[in-house]
Every structure is written in structure tokens, then in C-alpha cells.
XYZ file of C-alpha atoms in Angstrom:
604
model
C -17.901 19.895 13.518
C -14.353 19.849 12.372
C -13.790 17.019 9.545
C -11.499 14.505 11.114
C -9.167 12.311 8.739
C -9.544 8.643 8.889
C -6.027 8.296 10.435
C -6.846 10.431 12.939
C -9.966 8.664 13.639
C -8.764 4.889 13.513
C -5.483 5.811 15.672
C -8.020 7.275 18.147
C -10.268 3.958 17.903
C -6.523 1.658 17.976
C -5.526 3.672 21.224
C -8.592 2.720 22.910
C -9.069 -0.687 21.839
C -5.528 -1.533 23.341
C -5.857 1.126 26.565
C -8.598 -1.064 27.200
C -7.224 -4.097 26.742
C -3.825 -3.150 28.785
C -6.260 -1.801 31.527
C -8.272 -5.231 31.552
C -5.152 -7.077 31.689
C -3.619 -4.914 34.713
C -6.625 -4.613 36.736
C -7.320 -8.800 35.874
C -3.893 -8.906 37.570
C -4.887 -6.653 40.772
C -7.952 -7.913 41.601
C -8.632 -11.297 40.846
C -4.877 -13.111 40.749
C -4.573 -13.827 44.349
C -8.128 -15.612 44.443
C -7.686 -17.128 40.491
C -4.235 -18.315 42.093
C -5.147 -19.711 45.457
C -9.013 -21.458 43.736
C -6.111 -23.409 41.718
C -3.234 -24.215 44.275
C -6.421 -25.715 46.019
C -7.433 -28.264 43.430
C -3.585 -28.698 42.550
C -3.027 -30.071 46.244
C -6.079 -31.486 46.671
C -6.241 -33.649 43.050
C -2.229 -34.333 43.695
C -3.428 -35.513 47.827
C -5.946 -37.787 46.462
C -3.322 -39.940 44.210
C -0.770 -39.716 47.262
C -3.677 -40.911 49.582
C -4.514 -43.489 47.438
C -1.117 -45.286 47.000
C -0.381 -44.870 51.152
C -4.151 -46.640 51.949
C -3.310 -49.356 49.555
C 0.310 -49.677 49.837
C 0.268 -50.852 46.289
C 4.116 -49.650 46.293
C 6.390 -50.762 48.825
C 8.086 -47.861 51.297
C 11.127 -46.549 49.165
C 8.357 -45.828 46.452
C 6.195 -44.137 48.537
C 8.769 -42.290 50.243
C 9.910 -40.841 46.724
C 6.137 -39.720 45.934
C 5.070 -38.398 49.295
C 8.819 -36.234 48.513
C 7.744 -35.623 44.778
C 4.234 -34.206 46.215
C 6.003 -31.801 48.752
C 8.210 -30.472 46.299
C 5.709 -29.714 43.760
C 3.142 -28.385 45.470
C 6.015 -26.484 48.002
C 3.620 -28.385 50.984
C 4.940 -30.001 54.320
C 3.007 -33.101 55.240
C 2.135 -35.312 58.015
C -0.113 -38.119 58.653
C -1.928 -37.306 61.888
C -4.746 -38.774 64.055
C -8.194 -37.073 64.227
C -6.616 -35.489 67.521
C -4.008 -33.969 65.808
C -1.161 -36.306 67.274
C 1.533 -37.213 64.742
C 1.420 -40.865 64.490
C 4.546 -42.821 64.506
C 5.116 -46.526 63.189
C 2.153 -48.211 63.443
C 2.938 -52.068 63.747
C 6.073 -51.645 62.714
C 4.887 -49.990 59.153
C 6.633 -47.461 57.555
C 4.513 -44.501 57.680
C 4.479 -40.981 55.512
C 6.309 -39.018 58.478
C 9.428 -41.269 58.242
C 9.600 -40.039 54.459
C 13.083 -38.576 54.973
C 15.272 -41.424 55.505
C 18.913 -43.380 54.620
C 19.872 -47.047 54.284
C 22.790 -48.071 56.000
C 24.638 -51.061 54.879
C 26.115 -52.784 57.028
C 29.379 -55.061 56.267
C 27.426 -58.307 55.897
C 25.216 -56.539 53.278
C 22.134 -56.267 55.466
C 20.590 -52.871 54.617
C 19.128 -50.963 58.253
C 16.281 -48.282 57.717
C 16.999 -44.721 59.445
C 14.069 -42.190 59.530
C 15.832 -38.824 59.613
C 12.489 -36.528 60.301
C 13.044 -35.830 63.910
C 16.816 -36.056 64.068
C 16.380 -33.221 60.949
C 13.354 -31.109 62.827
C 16.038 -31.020 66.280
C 19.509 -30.957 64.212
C 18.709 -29.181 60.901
C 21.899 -27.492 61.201
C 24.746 -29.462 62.142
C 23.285 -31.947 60.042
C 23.830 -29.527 56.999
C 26.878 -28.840 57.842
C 27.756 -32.560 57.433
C 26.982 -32.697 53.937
C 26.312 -36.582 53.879
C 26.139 -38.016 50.813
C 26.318 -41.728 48.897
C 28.936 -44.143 50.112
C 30.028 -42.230 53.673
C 30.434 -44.215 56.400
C 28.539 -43.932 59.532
C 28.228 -44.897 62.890
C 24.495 -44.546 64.357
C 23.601 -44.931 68.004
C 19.131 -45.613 68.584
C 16.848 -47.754 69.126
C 16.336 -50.928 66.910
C 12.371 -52.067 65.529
C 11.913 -55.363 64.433
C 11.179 -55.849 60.861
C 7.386 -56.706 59.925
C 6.193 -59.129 57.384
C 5.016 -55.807 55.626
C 8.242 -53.947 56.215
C 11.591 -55.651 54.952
C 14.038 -53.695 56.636
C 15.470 -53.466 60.140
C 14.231 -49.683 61.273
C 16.845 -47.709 63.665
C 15.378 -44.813 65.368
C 18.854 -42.613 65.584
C 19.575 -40.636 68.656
C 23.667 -39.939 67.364
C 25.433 -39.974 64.201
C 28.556 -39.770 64.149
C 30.985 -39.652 60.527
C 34.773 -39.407 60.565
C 36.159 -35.530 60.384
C 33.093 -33.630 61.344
C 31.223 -33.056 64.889
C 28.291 -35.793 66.047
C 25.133 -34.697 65.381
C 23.089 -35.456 68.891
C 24.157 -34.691 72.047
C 23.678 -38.061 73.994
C 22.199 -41.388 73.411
C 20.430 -43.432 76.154
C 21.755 -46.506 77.656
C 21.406 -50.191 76.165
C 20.759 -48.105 72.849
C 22.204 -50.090 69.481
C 25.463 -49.112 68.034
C 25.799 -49.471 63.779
C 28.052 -48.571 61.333
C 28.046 -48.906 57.421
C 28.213 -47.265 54.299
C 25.072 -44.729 53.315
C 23.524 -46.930 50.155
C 20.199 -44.215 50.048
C 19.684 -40.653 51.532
C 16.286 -39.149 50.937
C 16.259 -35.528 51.765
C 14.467 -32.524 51.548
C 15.987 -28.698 51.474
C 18.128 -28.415 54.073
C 17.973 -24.285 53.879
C 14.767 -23.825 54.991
C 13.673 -27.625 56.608
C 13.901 -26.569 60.467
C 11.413 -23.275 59.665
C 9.326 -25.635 57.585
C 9.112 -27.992 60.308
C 8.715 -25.603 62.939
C 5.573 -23.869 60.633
C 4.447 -27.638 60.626
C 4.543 -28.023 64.402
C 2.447 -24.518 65.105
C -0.183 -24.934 62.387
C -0.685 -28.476 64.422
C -0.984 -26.487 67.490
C -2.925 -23.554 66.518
C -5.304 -25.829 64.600
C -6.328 -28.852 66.946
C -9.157 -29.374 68.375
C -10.814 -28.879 65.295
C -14.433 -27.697 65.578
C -17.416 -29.592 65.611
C -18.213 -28.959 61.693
C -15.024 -29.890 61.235
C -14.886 -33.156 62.676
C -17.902 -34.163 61.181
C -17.097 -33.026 57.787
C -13.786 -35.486 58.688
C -15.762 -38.375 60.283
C -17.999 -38.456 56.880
C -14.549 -38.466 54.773
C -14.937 -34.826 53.749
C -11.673 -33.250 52.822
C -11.078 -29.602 54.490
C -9.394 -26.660 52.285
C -8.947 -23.179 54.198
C -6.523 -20.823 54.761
C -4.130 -19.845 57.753
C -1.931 -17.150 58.670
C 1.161 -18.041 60.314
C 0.720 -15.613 63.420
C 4.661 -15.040 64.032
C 5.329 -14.223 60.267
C 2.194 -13.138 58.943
C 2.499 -15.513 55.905
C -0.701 -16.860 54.195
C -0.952 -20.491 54.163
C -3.357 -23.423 52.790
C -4.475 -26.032 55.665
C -5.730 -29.411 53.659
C -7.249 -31.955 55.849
C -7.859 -35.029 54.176
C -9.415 -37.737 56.073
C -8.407 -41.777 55.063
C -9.468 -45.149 56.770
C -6.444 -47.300 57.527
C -5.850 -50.667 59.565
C -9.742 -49.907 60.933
C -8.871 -46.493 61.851
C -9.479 -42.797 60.724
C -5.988 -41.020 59.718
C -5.541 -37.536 58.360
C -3.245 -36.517 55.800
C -2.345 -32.923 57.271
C -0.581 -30.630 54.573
C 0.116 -27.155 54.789
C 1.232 -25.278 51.466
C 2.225 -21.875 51.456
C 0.800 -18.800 49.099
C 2.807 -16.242 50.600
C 5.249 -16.136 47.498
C 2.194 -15.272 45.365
C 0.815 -12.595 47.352
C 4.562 -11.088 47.433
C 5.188 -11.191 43.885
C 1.509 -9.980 43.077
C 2.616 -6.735 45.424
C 5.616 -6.412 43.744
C 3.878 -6.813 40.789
C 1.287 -3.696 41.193
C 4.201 -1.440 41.004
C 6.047 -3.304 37.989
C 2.733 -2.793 35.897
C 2.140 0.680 37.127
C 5.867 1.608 35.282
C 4.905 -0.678 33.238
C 1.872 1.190 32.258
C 3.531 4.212 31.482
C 6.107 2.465 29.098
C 3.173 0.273 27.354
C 0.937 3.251 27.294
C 3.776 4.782 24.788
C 4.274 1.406 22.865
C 0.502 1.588 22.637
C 0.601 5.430 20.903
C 3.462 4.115 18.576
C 1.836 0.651 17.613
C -1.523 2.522 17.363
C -0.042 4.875 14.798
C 1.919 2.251 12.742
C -1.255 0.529 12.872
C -3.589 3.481 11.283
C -0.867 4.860 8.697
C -0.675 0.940 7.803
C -4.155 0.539 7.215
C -5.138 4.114 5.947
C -2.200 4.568 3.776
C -3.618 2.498 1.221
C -7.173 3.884 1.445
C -5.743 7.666 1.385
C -3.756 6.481 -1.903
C -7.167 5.066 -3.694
C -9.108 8.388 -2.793
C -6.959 10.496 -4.256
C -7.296 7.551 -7.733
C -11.147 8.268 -6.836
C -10.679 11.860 -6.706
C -8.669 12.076 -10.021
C -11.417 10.286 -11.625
C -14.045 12.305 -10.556
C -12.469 14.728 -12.108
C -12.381 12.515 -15.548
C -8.735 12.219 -15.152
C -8.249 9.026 -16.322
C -4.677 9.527 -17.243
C -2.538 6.040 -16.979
C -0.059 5.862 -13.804
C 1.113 2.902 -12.097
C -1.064 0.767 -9.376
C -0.801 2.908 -5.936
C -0.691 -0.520 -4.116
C 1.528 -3.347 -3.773
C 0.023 -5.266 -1.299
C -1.186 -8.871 -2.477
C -4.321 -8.273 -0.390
C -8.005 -7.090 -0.877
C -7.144 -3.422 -1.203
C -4.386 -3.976 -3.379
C -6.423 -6.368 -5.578
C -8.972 -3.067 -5.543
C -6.231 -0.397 -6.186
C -5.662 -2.830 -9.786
C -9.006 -2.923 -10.586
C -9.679 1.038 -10.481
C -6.049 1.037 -12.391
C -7.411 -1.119 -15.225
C -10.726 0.716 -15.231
C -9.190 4.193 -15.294
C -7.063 2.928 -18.281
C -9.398 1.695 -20.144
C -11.957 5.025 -19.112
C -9.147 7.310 -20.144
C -8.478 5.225 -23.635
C -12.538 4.956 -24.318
C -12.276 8.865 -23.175
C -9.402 9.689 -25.158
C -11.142 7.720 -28.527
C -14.547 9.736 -27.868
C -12.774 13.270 -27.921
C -10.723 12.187 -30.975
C -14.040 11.557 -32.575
C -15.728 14.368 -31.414
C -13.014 16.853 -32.143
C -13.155 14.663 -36.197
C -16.752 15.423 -35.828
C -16.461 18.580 -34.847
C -13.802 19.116 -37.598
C -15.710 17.398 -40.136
C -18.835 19.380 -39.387
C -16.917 22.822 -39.342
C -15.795 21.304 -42.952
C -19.024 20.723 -44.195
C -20.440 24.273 -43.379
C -16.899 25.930 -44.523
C -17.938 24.091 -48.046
C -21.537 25.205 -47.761
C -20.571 28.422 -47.051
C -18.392 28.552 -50.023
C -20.423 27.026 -51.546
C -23.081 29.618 -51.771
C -21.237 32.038 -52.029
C -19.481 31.048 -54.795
C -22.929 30.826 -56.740
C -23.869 33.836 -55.412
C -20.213 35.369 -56.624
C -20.541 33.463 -59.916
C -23.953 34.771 -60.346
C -22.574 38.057 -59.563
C -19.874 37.786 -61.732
C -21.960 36.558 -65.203
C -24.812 39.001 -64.741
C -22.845 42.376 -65.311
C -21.190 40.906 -68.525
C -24.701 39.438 -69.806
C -26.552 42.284 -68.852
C -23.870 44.350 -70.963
C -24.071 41.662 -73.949
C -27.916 41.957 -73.399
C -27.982 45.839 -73.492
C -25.926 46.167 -76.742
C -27.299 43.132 -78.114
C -30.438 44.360 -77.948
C -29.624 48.303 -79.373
C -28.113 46.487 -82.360
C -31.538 44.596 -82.805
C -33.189 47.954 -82.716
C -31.163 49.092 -85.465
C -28.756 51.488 -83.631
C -26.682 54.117 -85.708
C -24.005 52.159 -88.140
C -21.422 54.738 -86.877
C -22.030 53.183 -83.585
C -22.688 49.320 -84.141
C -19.017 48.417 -84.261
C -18.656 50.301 -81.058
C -21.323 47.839 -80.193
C -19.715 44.042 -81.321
C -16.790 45.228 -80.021
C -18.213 45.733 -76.237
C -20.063 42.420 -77.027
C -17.108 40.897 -77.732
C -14.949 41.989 -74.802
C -17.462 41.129 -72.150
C -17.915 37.332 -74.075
C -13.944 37.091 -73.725
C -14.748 38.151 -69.462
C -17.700 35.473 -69.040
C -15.113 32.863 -71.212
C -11.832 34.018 -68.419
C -14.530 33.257 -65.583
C -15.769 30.144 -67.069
C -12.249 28.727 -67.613
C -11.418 30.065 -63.958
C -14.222 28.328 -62.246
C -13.553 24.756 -64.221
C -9.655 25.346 -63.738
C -11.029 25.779 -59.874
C -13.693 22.513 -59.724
C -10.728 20.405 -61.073
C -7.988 21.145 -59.070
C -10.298 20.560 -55.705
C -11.481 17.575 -57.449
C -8.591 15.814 -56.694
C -8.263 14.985 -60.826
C -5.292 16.725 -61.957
C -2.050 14.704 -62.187
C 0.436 16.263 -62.200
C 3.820 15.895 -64.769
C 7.122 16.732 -62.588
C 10.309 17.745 -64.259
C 13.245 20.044 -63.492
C 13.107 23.330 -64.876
C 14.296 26.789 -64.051
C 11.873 29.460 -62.530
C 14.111 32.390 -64.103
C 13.353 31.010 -67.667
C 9.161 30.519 -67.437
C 9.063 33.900 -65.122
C 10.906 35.255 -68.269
C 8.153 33.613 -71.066
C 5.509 34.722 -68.391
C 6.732 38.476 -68.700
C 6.391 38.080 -72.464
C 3.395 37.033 -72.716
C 1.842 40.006 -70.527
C 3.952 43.110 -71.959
C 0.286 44.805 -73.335
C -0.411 44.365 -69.986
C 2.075 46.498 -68.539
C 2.430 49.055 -71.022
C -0.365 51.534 -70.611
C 0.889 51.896 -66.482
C 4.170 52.083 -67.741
C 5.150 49.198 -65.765
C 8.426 46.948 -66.150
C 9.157 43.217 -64.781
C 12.695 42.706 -63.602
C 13.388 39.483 -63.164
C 16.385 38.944 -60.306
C 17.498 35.066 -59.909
C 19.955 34.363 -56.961
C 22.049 31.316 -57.231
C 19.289 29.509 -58.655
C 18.545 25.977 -58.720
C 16.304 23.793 -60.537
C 12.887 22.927 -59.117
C 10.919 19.707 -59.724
C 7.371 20.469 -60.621
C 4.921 20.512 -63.395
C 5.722 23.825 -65.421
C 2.300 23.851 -67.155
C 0.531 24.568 -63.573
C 3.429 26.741 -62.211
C 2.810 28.712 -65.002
C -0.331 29.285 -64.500
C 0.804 30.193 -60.970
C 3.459 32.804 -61.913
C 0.576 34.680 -64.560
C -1.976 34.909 -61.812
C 0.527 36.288 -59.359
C 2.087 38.694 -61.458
C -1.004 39.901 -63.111
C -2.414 40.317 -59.335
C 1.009 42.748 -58.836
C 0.199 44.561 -61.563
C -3.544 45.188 -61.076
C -2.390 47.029 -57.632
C 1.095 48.803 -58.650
C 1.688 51.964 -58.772
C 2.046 53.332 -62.323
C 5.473 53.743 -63.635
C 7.091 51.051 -60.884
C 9.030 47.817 -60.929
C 7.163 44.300 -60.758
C 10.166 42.483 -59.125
C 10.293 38.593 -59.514
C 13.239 37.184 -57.273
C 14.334 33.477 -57.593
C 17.170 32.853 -54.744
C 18.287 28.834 -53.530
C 19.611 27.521 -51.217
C 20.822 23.851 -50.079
C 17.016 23.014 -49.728
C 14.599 24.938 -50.999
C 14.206 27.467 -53.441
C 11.882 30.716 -52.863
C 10.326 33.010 -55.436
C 9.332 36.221 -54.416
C 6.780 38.343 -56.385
C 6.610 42.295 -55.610
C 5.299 45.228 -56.267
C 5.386 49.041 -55.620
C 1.947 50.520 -54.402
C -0.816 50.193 -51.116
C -0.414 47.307 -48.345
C -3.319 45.251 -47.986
C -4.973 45.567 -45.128
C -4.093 43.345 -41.959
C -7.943 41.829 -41.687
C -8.048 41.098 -45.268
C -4.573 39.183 -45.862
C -6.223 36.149 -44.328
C -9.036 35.896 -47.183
C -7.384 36.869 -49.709
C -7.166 32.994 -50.860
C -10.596 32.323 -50.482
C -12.659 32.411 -53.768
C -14.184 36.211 -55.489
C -12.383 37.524 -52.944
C -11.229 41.071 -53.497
C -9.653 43.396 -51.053
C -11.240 46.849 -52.085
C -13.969 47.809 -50.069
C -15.982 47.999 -53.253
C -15.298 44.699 -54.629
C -15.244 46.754 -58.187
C -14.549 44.368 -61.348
C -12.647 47.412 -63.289
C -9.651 46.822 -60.608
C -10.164 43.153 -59.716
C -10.230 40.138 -62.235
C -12.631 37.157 -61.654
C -11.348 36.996 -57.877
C -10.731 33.470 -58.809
C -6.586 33.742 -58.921
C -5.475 33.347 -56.003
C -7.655 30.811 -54.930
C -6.453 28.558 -57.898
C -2.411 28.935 -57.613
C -3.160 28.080 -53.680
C -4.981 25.181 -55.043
C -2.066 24.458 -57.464
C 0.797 25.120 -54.800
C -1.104 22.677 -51.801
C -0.861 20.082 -54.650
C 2.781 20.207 -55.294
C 3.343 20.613 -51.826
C 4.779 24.230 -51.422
C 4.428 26.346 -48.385
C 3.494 30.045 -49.823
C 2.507 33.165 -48.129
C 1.673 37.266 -48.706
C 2.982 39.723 -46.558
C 2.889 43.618 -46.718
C 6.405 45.563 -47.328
C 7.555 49.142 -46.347
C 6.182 50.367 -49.755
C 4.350 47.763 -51.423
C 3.274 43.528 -50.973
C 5.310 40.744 -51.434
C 3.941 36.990 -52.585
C 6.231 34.132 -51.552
C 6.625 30.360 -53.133
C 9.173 28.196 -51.276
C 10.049 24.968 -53.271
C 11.621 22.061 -51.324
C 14.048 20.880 -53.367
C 13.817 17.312 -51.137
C 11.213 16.259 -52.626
C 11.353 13.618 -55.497
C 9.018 13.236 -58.315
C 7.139 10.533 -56.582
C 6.833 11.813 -53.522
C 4.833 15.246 -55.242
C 0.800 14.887 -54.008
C -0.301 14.730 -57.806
C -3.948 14.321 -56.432
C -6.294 10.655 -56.087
């Protein structure tokens, strides 16, 4: 199976975790709105009913109160409402009350400040629309032909029942009025109304649900009789419009009453139609947002685990190096992303500490069996080296002893003799040697000129070079002083030239050239004869070292030389070096002239 990243596999997860939710939402919508919507509109009108009944059966307020809640009810709960008998009969003014159906109404005040009640209800169910188009309001004066009513010890107010209204500039509203009716005029000092724009359909829905419903059935009746409300719904047969019927029953002045409403739905079920094709272009729009949050989502989240697997990866691989935190986020994974910063630091510096020790280790151990090896073999070399010359010194020793011929026995001392001066050379050699690596030596700097001891070097080795035939020239080069001790570079200069002339070619030039410059000065030592060979010019320092194959003493000294001017030149802090020329081998010393006399390594 193909190894999916955890982007990939969290955007997938994100995508369906809000698909799902989106779809629950959408299909929440569909199916279940209308009923969610209608269970509620139910216990809206039927909770808001209750308190309405409540104050009408009680007439704890007095009319213009009720009036203004039996309007706030309607336009709440967008509901028409009429009080009713168990027949279905709209009931008018009941000893001279003021009843819920004469809820729409105006005082008129007349001129001697006595205020006359006018129900509008019918006059606004038969004239909706002239009476719009009269646009009464506060303060007009009218003139009202109807019938009078007597006021009631419960009902203040003198109630007209209008039949014509007439105001000044604008058509009556009525056609006629009956004879011996009662004529009025005053000022309008109240107008309750309800929406004019849609009041004669409202009225007119009123009217048919009254007729469509009544007789009630049986059930019905005796749900009623045992003051059970009634909650169902009704569609208006001319318009098709879904409506809610609420019958709720109420004992007044000894007699049953129903509070008939009828609230319409319709708007709900339009705009939840409407609604099933906003959400389905909807859908396609939020099903994009969804893909886009998704991914923001996963590269937010897996951005920071991506960046502390590759830190994990890096340290598997012991990389501890030291980089800044991958994370900036005060969070958990940021607060992780420092702590695998810190430890990687301190990894790599506990890492870096144990390589530095293993590599001084490692060093220290290659030391140790560079110094045994040198060790041995310098006792095997020095063991080497003293047995030839006592085994000569025994030899002769011992034919002298045996009384050898007297012609012969000076021959004798004198061998004696030369091979006592050998074993003395190597003995001074080898303790010349054990105190310069001892660190013992100090050394005594002062300026001098390399020209002059080369010069008193020469001197001192003319036997040397006369049976060869051999000649020193000494060439200095704008020459400058050099700070050292001239005892030890002395010592230097013999073993150097007396290595050049061991290996020249009889009859040649040893050259010794001295040249300076601003810093330094180099001396270069030279001779005419064979190169040393490439594999041997690296050993050449190391101690009994000879180049010849046969490692014969009649052609090589104690092989202990070179090894001590190294050991005298690492002291003073000279870089030196042998390299083969186009007919012969050249040994270079380069002085720094920088350095001071305190600042020469004169050995602890």
C-alpha cells in the first residue's frame, strides 16, 4: 500500500469531518425544519393564548389594555383572532362589555370632552379599502353616523356601532346609514389598527376557516366541553396556504367561549422551498470553502510535526548540529520543538566532547606505541650499533693478550682506539638525543650571523673533506642576523654538513647558502651526488635511520644526526625540510626573524 503523508491523510479526515457536518446541517434543514418549526409556533401561540385568555376571563385590565394585548398577540404570533361561541358564531357585546372582536377601535372626543367608543372590525372587514385610503390619524375630525350602546358599570365609555364616517376632503366610507341612527362628530383622541395591506384577506381567511371548520366533531367538542385546547392544521382551500387552527376553550359570565385563532405557516414552508435550492448552490460553494479550510487546517497542524521529523530524522542520524527552534508557536508542539532543540545541543556538545577525547585518546595511544616503537628500536639500534665496535675492541684486545707479533700490536691499539672514539661519538649522540627530548635544555638566544659559524664549522671539518677532494663554499645573500643559541645551531650546521659530505660525489662542491629576507632567513645545505629515494625522505629524521639499503656503518655515522638537529630546530622553533635536486639533495633551515628571545620554546 502506497505510504500516504500525514497531510494528505488529516486533509482527507478534515474534508469528511466537515462534508459531514455541512450534510447534517442541510439535510437537518430539509427534513425536519417544517415540523421543528410548526412543534414551536404551536407552543408559541398556545403559551402566548393562555396569558391573553387569562387577562380577558379576569378582566384584571380594563378594555384599552386589553385591546393593546389581544393587538400585541396578533402581531407577534402573525394570528387573526376571534372570540366565538361553541357553535362557531362570533359573539358581539355581551351586556354591553367590550369584547376581544371589537379590538380595533378609535375614541372620538366630542366637544364637551366626553370620549365615544367606535369598534372599527366590521366597518374594516366591509371597507378595508376606502378606509386606507383615508389615512386617519390622531387629532382628525370626524363625523360618525350608528347606533349608540349604553355604557355599563363595567364599560366606561359610550360605544357607537358606525355605519358612515365621513372626514372633510376625502369620500365617506359606508354607503348608507339607517334611519333614527346617531349622528357624532369630534376629534380622533385613539386609533387602534392593524395592517391595513393585507386586513380584508386576513379577515376574509378568518371568515372561511369559521365556515369550513364548524360544526366541530364530536371529539372535538368534548375535548372543548372538558377545557381541552385544540392545535391542528388547515389548508386554506382557495390559496393552498398552510395554517394553524387553535381552539381554546374559556368559561365566562357562566358560559363556554372559544378563543378562535388562526396563524399562518405558509411563509415558513415558502422560505424552506426557497431555501432547498439556496443550500444546494450553497453546497457547491461551501463544499470548496470546505477543501480550502480543510487544507489550511492540515498544513497548519502538520507543518509543525513535518518540521520536528525532519529534527528527529537529523538526530537519528547523530546530527546534533545546533540550529534554531523549528517552531514558534507558544503551544504544546512548540514547547516540544525547544525541548528536542536543547537536547540536540547539549547531545551534539556531549558528542562533540566524546570525539575530542577519543580522537586525544586515540592520539595519545598512537603516541605511546610511536615511543614504544622507538623505543625498541632504538635499543635494538643502540645494541646494534655498540656490538660491532666491542666485538672489534674484543677481537684485538684479545690477539694482543695472546701476544700477537710486535710489528703488528700498534696496528692493534690503534684499531682499539678508533672504534673506542666510535662507541664515545654514539654515546655522546644518544645523551645529546635523551636531553633534548627531555625537555631540559635551555636554551641561550643571541644574534649572530650564520655566514660566520658555517665558516668556523668548515674549519673545523677540512680532514674531513680532503681525502674526496671536496670543498665548502659558503654563499650568504643579503644576510641578516638570526636570534638563536649558536652552541646548538652549531651542532646543527656539523651534522648537516657532515651528512652532505658522507653522500657527495668526490671532487664536488658542499654549497652552504644563507639568503634573508624581511622575515625570515633560510639556510640551504647542498650537495652534488644520488637523490634519496622518495619512500625514504620521510624517515630520514627518525633515529639509526640510514637510507642505504644496507644500513652499512662505513657510509653512515651513528644514524643519530638528523634526528638530533630536528630535535634542536623544533626547539627553537624553525620549520626545516630535505628535498631532492636535479643532481644532488638539498637541506633547508628557515629562521623567523619575528621571533624574540622570549618567545623561543627553550624547553620546561
Amino acid at each position: 500500500m502506497k505510504n500516504r503523508s500525514i497531510t494528505f491523510k488529516l486533509f482527507i479526515i478534515t474534508v469528511i469531518v466537515f462534508a459531514c457536518f455541512y450534510a447534517m446541517v442541510i439535510l437537518s434543514q430539509l427534513l425536519f425544519f417544517n415540523q421543528f418549526y410548526e412543534t414551536y409556533k404551536m407552543r408559541q401561540v398556545e403559551h402566548n393564548l393562555e396569558q391573553l385568555a387569562h387577562s380577558y376571563v379576569t378582566e384584571s385590565e380594563d378594555s384599552n389594555t386589553l385591546s393593546r394585548q389581544a393587538i400585541r398577540f396578533m402581531e407577534t404570533n402573525k394570528s387573526q383572532l376571534a372570540v366565538i361561541n361553541p357553535q362557531g358564531e362570533v359573539m358581539l357585546n355581551d351586556m354591553y362589555q367590550l369584547s376581544l372582536n371589537e379590538t380595533y377601535h378609535l375614541l372620538l372626543k366630542q366637544s364637551d370632552g366626553k370620549q365615544i367608543f367606535v369598534p372599527l372590525a366590521l366597518m374594516l372587514s366591509e371597507y378595508g379599502d376606502p378606509f386606507r385610503k383615508a389615512h386617519i390619524k390622531l387629532g382628525d375630525t370626524l363625523t360618525i353616523y350608528g347606533s349608540m350602546r349604553a355604557p355599563s358599570s363595567k364599560q366606561p365609555y359610550t360605544v357607537l356601532d358606525p355605519q358612515q364616517i365621513s372626514k372633510n376632503g376625502i369620500k365617506t366610507i359606508g354607503d348608507s346609514y339607517e334611519p333614527n341612527t346617531t349622528k357624532l362628530t369630534g376629534t380622533v383622541s385613539e386609533l387602534v389598527l392593524p395592517d391595513l395591506s393585507n386586513w380584508k384577506i386576513s379577515q376574509g381567511l378568518l371568515l372561511q376557516a369559521l365556515y369550513e371548520q364548524f360544526p366541530l366533531s364530536t371529539e372535538q367538542q368534548t375535548d372543548l366541553k372538558n377545557m381541552n385546547p385544540i392545535q391542528y392544521g388547515w389548508n386554506d382551500s382557495w390559496s393552498g396556504a398552510n395554517n394553524l387552527i387553535t381552539l381554546y376553550p374559556i368559561q365566562k359570565n357562566g358560559q363556554q367561549q372559544l378563543l378562535f385563532v388562526i396563524t399562518s405557516i405558509q411563509e415558513i414552508s415558502d422560505t424552506n422551498a426557497a431555501l432547498r435550492w439556496f443550500y444546494l448552490y450553497l453546497g457547491i460553494g461551501g463544499f470548496a470553502l470546505i477543501l480550502i479550510l480543510s487544507l489550511f487546517f492540515s498544513r497548519m497542524v502538520t507543518k509543525p510535526l513535518i518540521a520536528l521529523n525532519r529534527m528527529a530524522k537529523r538526530m537519528v542520524r547523530l546530527d546534533f548540529s545546533s540550529s534554531a527552534p523549528p517552531l514558534r508557536q507558544q503551544d504544546e508542539l512548540g514547547g516540544l520543538a525547544r525541548s528536542m532543540d536543547t537536547l540536540a545541543r547539549k547531545l551534539d556538545t556531549a558528542l562533540r566532547e566524546l570525539q575530542e577525547a577519543n580522537t586525544q585518546l586515540q592520539q595519545d595511544m598512537e603516541q605511546k606505541q610511536r615511543m614504544e616503537q622507538i623505543q625498541q628500536s632504538f635499543f635494538t639500534n643502540a645494541s646494534h650499533e655498540l656490538k660491532t665496535p666491542l666485538s672489534i675492541v674484543k677481537s684485538f684486545a684479545e690477539g694482543l693478550q695472546d701476544g700477537v707479533n710486535v710489528d703488528k700490536s700498534g696496528h692493534y691499539v690503534s684499531v682499539i682506539i678508533e672504534e673506542a672514539d666510535k662507541m664515545e661519538m654514539l654515546i655522546k649522540d644518544m645523551l645529546d638525543l635523551a636531553r633534548l627530548e627531555s625537555g631540559t635544555i635551555r636554551l641561550q638566544p643571541r644574534p649572530f650571523m650564520l655566514s660566520e659559524l658555517s665558516e668556523k664549522v668548515a674549519d673545523k671539518l677540512i680532514y674531513s673533506l680532503q681525502p674526496r677532494q671536496l670543498q665548502i663554499v659558503i654563499s650568504p645573500i643579503n644576510e641578516n642576523p638570526v636570534l638563536a643559541d649558536p652552541d646548538w645551531i652549531e651542532q646543527v650546521l656539523r651534522n648537516l654538513i657532515i651528512n652532505a659530505i658522507r653522500h657527495a660525489e668526490t671532487g664536488s662542491d658542499i654549497r652552504v647558502v644563507i639568503e634573508s629576507t624581511t622575515l625570515t632567513t633560510t639556510l640551504h645545505v647542498d650537495n652534488t651526488g644520488k637523490p634519496i629515494a622518495e619512500e625514504h625522505i620521510e624517515h630520514i629524521w627518525e633515529r639509526f635511520y640510514r637510507a642505504e639499503p644496507s644500513r652499512s656503518r662505513q657510509t653512515g655515522g651513528t644514524g643519530l644526526g638528523l634526528p638530533i638537529a630536528s630535535q634542536i630546530l623544533d626547539l627553537h622553533g624553525c620549520s626545516y625540510s630535505v628535498r631532492n635536486l636535479a643532481d644532488g639533495v638539498r637541506f633547508s633551515i628557515v629562521f623567523d626573524d619575528r621571533v624574540r628571545p622570549d618567545g623561543i620554546r627553550e624547553g620546561v
